Short mmCIF file of C-alpha atoms in Angstrom, two decimals:
data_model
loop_
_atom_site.label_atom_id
_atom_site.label_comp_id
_atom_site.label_asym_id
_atom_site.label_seq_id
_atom_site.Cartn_x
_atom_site.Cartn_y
_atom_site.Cartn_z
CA UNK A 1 20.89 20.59 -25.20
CA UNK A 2 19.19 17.32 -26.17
CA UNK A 3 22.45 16.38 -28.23
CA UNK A 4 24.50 17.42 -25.02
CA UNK A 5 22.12 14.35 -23.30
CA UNK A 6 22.12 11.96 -25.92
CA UNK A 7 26.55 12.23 -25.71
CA UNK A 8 26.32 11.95 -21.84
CA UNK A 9 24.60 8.14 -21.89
CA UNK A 10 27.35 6.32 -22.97
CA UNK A 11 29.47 7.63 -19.78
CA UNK A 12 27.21 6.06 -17.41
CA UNK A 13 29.21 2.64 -18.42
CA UNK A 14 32.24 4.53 -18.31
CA UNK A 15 34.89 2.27 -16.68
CA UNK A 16 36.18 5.21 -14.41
CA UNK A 17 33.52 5.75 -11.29
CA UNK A 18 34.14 9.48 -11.29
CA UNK A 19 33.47 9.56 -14.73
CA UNK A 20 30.05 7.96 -14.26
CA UNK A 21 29.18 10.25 -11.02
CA UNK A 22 29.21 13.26 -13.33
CA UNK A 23 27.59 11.79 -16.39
CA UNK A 24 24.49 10.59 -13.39
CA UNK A 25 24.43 13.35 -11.69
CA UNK A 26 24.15 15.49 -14.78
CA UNK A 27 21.15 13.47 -16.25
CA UNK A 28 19.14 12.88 -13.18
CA UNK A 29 16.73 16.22 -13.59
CA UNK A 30 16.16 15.91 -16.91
CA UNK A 31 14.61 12.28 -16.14
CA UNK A 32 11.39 13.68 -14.55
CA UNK A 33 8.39 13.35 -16.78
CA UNK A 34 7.87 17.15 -16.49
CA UNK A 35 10.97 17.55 -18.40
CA UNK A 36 11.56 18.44 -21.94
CA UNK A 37 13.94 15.66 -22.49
CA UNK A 38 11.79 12.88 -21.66
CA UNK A 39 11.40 11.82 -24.50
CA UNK A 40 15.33 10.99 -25.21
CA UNK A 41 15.29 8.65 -22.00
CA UNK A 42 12.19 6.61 -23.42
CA UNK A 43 13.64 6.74 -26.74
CA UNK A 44 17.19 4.88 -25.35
CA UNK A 45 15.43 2.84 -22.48
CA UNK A 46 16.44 -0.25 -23.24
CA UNK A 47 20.33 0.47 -23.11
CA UNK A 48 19.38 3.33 -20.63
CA UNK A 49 17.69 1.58 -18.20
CA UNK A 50 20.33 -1.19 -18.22
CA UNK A 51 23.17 1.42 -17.24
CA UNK A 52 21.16 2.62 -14.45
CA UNK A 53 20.29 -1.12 -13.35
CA UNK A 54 23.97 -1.46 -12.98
CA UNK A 55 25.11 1.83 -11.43
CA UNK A 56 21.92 0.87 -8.56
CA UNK A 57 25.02 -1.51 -7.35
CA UNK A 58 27.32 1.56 -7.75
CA UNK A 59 28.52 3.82 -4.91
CA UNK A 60 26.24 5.25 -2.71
CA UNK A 61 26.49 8.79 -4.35
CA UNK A 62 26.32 7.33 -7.90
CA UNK A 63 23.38 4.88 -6.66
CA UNK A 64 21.27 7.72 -5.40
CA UNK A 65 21.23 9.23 -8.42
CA UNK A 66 20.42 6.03 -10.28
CA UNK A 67 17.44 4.84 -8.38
CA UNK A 68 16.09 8.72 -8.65
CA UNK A 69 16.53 8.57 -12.22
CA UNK A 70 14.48 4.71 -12.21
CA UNK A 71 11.61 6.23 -9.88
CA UNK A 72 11.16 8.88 -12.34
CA UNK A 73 11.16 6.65 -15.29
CA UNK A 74 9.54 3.47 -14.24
CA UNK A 75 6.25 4.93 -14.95
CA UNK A 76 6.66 4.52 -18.05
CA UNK A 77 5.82 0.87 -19.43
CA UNK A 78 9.15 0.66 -21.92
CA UNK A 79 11.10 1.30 -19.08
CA UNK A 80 9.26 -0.87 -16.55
CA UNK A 81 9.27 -4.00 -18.65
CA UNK A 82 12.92 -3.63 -18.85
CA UNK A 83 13.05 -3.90 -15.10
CA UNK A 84 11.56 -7.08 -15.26
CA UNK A 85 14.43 -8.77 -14.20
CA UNK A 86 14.30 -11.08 -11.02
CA UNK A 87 18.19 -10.61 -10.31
CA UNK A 88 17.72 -6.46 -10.03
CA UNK A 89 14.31 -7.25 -8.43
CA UNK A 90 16.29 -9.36 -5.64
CA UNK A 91 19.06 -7.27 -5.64
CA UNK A 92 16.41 -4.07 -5.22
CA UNK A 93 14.60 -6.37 -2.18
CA UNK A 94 17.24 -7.74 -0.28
CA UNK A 95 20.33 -5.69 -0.67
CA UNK A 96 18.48 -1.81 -0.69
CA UNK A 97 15.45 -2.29 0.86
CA UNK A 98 15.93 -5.22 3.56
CA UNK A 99 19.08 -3.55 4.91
CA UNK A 100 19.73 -2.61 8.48
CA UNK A 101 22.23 0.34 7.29
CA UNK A 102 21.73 1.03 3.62
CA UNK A 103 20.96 4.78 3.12
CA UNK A 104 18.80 4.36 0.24
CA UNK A 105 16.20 1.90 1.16
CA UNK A 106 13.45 4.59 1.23
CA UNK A 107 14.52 4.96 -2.87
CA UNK A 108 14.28 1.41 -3.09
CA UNK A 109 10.87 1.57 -1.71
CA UNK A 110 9.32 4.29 -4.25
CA UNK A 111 10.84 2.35 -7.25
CA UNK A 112 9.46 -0.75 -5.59
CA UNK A 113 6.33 0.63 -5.69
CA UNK A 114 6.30 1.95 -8.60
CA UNK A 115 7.52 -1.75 -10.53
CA UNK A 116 4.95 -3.33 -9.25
CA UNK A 117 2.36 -1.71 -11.06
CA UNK A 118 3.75 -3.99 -13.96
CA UNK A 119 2.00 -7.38 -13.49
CA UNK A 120 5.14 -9.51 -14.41
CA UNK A 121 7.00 -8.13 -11.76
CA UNK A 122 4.40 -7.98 -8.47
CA UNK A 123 3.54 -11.75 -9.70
CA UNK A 124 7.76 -11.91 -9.15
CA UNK A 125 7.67 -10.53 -5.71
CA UNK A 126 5.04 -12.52 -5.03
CA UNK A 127 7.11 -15.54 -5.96
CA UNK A 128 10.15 -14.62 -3.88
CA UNK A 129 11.52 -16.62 -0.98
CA UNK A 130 13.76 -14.91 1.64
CA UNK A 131 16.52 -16.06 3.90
CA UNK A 132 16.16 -15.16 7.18
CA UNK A 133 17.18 -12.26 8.80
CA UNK A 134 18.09 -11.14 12.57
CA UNK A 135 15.10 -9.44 13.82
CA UNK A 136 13.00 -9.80 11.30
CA UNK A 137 9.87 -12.29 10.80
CA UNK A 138 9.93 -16.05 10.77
CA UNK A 139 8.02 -15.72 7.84
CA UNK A 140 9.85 -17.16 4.69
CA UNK A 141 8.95 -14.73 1.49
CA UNK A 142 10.03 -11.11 0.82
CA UNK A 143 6.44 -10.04 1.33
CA UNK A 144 6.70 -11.31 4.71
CA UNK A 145 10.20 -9.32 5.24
CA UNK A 146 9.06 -6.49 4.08
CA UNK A 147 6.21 -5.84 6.15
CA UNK A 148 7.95 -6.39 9.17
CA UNK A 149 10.19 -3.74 8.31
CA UNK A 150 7.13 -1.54 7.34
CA UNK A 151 5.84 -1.94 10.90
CA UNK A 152 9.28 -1.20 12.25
CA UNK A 153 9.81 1.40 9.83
CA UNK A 154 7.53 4.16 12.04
CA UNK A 155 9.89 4.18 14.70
CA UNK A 156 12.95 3.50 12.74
CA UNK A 157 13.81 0.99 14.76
CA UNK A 158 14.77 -1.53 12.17
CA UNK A 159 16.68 0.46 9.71
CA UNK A 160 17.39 4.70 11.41
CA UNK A 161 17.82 6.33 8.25
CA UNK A 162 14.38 5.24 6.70
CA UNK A 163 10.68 5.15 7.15
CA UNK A 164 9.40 2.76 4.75
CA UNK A 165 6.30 4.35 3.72
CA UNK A 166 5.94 3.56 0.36
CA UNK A 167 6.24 -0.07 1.08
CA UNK A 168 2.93 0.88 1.61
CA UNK A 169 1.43 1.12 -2.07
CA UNK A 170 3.88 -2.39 -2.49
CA UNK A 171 1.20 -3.39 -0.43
CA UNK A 172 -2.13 -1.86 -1.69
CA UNK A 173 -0.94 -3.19 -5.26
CA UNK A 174 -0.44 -7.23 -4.25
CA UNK A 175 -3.48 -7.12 -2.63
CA UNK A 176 -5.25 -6.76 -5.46
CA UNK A 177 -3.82 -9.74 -7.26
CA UNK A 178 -5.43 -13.39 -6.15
CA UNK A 179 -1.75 -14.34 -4.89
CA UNK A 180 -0.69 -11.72 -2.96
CA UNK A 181 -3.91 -11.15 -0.96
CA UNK A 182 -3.09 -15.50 -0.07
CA UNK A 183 0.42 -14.42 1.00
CA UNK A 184 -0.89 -11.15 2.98
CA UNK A 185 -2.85 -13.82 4.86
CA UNK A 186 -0.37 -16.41 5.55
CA UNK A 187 1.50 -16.64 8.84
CA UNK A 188 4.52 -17.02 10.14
CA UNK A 189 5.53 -18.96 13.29
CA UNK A 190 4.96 -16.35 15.81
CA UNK A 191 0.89 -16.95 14.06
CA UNK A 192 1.51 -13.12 12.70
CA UNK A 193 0.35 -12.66 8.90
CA UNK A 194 2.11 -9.51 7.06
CA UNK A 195 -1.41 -8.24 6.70
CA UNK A 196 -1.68 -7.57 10.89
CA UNK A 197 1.57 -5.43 10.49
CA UNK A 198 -0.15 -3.11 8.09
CA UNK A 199 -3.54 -2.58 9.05
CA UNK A 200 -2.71 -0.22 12.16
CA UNK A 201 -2.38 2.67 10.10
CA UNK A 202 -5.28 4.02 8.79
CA UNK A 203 -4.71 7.31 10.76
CA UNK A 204 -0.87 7.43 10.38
CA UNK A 205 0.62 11.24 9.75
CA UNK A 206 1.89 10.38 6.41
CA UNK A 207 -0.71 10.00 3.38
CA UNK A 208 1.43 7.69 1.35
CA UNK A 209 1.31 5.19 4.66
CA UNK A 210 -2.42 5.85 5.86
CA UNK A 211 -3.42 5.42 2.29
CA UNK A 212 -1.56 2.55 1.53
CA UNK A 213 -2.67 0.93 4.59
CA UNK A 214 -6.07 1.53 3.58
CA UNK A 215 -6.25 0.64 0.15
CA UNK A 216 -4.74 -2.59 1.38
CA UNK A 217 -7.55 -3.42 3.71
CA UNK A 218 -10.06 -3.10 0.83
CA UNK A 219 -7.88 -4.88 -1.16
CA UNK A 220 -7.43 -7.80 0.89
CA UNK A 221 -11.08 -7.40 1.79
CA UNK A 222 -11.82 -9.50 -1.36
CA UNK A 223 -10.96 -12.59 0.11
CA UNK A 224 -14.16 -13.45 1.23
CA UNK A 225 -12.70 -16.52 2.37
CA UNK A 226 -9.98 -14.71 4.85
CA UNK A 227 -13.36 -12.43 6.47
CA UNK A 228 -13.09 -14.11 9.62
CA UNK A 229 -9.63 -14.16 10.06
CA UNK A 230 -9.88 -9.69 9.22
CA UNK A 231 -12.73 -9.79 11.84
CA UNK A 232 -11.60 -11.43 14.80
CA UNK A 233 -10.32 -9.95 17.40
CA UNK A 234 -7.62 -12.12 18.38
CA UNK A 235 -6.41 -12.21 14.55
CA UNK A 236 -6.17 -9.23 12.94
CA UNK A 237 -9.10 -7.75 13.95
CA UNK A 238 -9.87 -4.78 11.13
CA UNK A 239 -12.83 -3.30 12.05
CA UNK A 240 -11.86 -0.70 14.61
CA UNK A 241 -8.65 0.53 12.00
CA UNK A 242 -11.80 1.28 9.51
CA UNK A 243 -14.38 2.69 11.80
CA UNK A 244 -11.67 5.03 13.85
CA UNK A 245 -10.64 7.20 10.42
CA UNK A 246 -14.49 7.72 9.91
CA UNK A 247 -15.00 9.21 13.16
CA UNK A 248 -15.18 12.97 13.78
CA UNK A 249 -15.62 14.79 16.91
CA UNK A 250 -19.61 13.52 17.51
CA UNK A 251 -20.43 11.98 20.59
CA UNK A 252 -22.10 8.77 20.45
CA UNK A 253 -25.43 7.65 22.55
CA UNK A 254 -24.81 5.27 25.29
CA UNK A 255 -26.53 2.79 23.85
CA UNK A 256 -24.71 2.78 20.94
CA UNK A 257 -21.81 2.48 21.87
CA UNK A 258 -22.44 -0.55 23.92
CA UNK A 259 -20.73 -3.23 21.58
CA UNK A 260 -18.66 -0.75 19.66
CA UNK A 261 -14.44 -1.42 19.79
CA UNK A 262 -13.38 0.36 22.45
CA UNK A 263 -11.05 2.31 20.21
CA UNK A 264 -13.60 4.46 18.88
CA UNK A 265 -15.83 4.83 22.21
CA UNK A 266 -15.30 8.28 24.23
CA UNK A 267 -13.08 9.95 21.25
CA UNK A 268 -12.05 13.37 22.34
CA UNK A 269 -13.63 16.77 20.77
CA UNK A 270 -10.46 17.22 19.32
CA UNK A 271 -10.95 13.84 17.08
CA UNK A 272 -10.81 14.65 12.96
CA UNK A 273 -12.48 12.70 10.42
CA UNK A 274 -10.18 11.19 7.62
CA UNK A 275 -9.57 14.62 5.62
CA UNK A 276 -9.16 12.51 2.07
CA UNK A 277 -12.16 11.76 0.07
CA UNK A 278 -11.35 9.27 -1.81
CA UNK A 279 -9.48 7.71 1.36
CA UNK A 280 -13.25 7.59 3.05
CA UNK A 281 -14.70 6.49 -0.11
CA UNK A 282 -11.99 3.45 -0.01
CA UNK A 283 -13.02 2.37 3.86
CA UNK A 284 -16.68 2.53 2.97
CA UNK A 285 -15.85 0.58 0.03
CA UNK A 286 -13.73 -2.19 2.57
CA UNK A 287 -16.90 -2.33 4.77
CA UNK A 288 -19.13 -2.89 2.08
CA UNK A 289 -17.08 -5.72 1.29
CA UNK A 290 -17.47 -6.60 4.97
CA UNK A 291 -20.98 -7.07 4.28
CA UNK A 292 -21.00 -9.74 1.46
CA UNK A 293 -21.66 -12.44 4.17
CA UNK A 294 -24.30 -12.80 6.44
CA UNK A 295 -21.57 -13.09 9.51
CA UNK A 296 -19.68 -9.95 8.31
CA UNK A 297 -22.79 -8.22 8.45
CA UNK A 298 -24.12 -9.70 11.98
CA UNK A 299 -20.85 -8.98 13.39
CA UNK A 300 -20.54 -5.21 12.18
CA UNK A 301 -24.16 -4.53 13.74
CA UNK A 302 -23.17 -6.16 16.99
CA UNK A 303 -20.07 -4.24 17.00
CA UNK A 304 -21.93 -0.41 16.12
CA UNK A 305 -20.75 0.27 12.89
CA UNK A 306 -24.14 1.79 12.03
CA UNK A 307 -24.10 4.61 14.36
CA UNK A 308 -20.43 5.40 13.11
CA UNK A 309 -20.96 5.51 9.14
CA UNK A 310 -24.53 7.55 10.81
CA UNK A 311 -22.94 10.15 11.60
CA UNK A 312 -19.87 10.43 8.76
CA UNK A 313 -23.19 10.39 6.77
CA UNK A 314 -24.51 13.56 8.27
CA UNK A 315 -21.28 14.96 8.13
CA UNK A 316 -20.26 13.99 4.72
CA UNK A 317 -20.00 16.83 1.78
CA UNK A 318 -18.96 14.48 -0.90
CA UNK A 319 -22.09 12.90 -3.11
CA UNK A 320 -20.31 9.67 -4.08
CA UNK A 321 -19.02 8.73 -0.45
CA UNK A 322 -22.86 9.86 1.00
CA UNK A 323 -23.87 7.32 -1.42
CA UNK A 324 -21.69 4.09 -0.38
CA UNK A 325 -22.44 5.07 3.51
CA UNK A 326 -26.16 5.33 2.63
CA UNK A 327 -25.94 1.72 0.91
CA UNK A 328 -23.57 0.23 4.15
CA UNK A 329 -26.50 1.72 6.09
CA UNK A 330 -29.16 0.07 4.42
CA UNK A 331 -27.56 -3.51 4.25
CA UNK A 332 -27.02 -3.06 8.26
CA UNK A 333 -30.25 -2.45 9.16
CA UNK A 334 -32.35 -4.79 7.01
CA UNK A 335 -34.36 -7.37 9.00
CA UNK A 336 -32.57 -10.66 7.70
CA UNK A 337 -33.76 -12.51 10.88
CA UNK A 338 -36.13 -14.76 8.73
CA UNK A 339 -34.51 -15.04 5.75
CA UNK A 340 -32.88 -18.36 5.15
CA UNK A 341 -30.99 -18.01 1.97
CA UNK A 342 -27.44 -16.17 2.33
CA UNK A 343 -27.81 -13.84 -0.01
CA UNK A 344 -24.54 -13.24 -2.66
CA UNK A 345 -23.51 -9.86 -3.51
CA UNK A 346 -22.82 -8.88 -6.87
CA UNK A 347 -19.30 -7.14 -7.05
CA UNK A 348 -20.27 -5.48 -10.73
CA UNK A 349 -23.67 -4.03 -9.17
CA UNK A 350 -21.51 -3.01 -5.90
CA UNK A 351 -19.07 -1.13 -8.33
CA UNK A 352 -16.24 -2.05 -6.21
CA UNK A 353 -13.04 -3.49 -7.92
CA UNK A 354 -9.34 -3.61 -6.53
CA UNK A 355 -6.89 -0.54 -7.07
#
């Protein structure tokens, strides 16, 4: 069977198209990593992954095979380094993903997501102007782009056959870089930055959005600089898409809740606690970050946050998140009132780092 593989590459440059819809649709489940072929695809990436660059740009049928074949590849660093290619990156960007009709844009996204796990290639993205496009942002870079068609992407109102949702880890991975957390904060001239558009769903349905969303806010969170601009409440305002996945079904004391955002005051009985561990290890770990300035930390004890990680505390099973809320706790309700020096966390003692 592997020698039946091995004679079926060469047709995927065949110069007839039904010739090369056979040959992809033949090889496409034997590209999963599960599969014991594997090995032939890493052992002809280079001229492998070049064929499948090109059928991408193929028809639709042929194309859908080809960008299955690439998400099930491009884990694989040979593979991903020959995708490190700014024309297939554009052409990936702005002719599959940024495309009011294409089909295949939710493909586009998983590869997406998966390429820019490879540093040369996220710094590319990052680098990436865009043209503009009807409906879309004013904003002038592909990151820009595509998170307005992330936000729009829930109701499917940019796009109708796709969702978007793995733009989502797009995000969560530039964040983490010095460069894409600057262009997550820049805005465009309606004064929106692509970071707004992809806070709001920390308690979305789907787990590759919600978590996305949320590693991206700890991500970004880094930026000391950018704190007030994630704080305020007339910018993008942060703190209530953290607090609301870390609220269960507890009522809270009047008093406390004077202050709190009013999205997480008089929560029905019905309200659920973010189900994912490591999701409520990863908001704990963006309010921690919240706390590295003495303003972060004012602000989040004017606006409750205490009472909130209080009772996920109580109602927390997992020892490593009990630990994080019990340290947010104790940097909240520290007396700093005569204490003069701002005080500098140390991100090595916090054991936080980006993801």
């Amino acid at each position: 069977m592997e020698a039946q593989i091995v004679e079926l590459l060469p047709f995927l440059h065949d110069g007839r198209m039904e010739v090369r819809q056979i040959a992809i649709h033949n090889i496409v489940s034997f590209t999963t990593p599960s599969s014991e072929f594997f090995h032939v695809f890493l052992k002809n990436a280079k001229s492998l992954t070049k064929d499948l660059k090109a059928l991408v740009k193929d028809d639709t049928t042929i194309a859908h095979d080809a960008l299955r074949s690439l998400i099930n590849l491009s884990g694989e660093t040979v593979v991903c380094s020959e995708l490190d290619d700014t024309d297939f990156i554009k052409f990936l960007i702005f002719n599959i993903i940024i495309s009011k009709t294409n089909i295949l844009s939710d493909l586009g996204c998983m590869l997406l997501s998966n390429m820019c796990k490879n540093d040369g290639i996220a710094t590319k993205v990052l680098a990436m102007e865009a043209k503009p496009v009807a409906g879309l942002s004013t904003g002038t870079t592909a990151v820009a782009q595509l998170a307005d068609i992330f936000l729009k992407g829930t109701d499917k109102s940019y796009n109708p056959n796709c969702t978007y949702d793995f733009l989502a880890s797009v995000f969560a991975t530039l964040a983490a870089l010095p460069r894409g957390r600057t262009l997550l904060f820049t805005k465009d001239e309606d004064n929106l930055s692509p970071l707004s558009k992809i806070v709001c769903f920390t308690e979305h349905p789907n787990l590759i959005r919600r978590g996305g969303c949320i590693t991206s806010i700890k991500n970004a969170s880094f930026a000391v600089d950018h704190h007030p601009a994630l704080l305020d409440e007339d910018d993008i305002n942060v703190l209530p898409y953290i607090l609301l996945p870390l609220c269960g079904p507890e009522e809270f004391d009047i008093d406390d809740m004077e202050g709190m955002p009013e999205d997480i005051q008089l929560l029905p009985p019905t309200k659920t606690r973010e189900a994912d561990a490591h999701l409520r290890e990863t908001l704990l770990e963006g309010l921690i970050l919240l706390t590295s300035t003495r303003q972060g930390r004012d602000y989040l004890r004017d606006k409750k946050a205490y009472p909130v990680v209080q009772k996920m505390h109580a109602a927390e099973t997992e020892d490593n998140v009990q630990e994080i809320a019990e340290r947010i706790v104790n940097m909240l309700m520290r007396d700093e009132r005569n204490e003069i020096a701002e005080i500098k966390e140390d991100d090595d003692e916090d054991g936080i780092s980006e993801v």
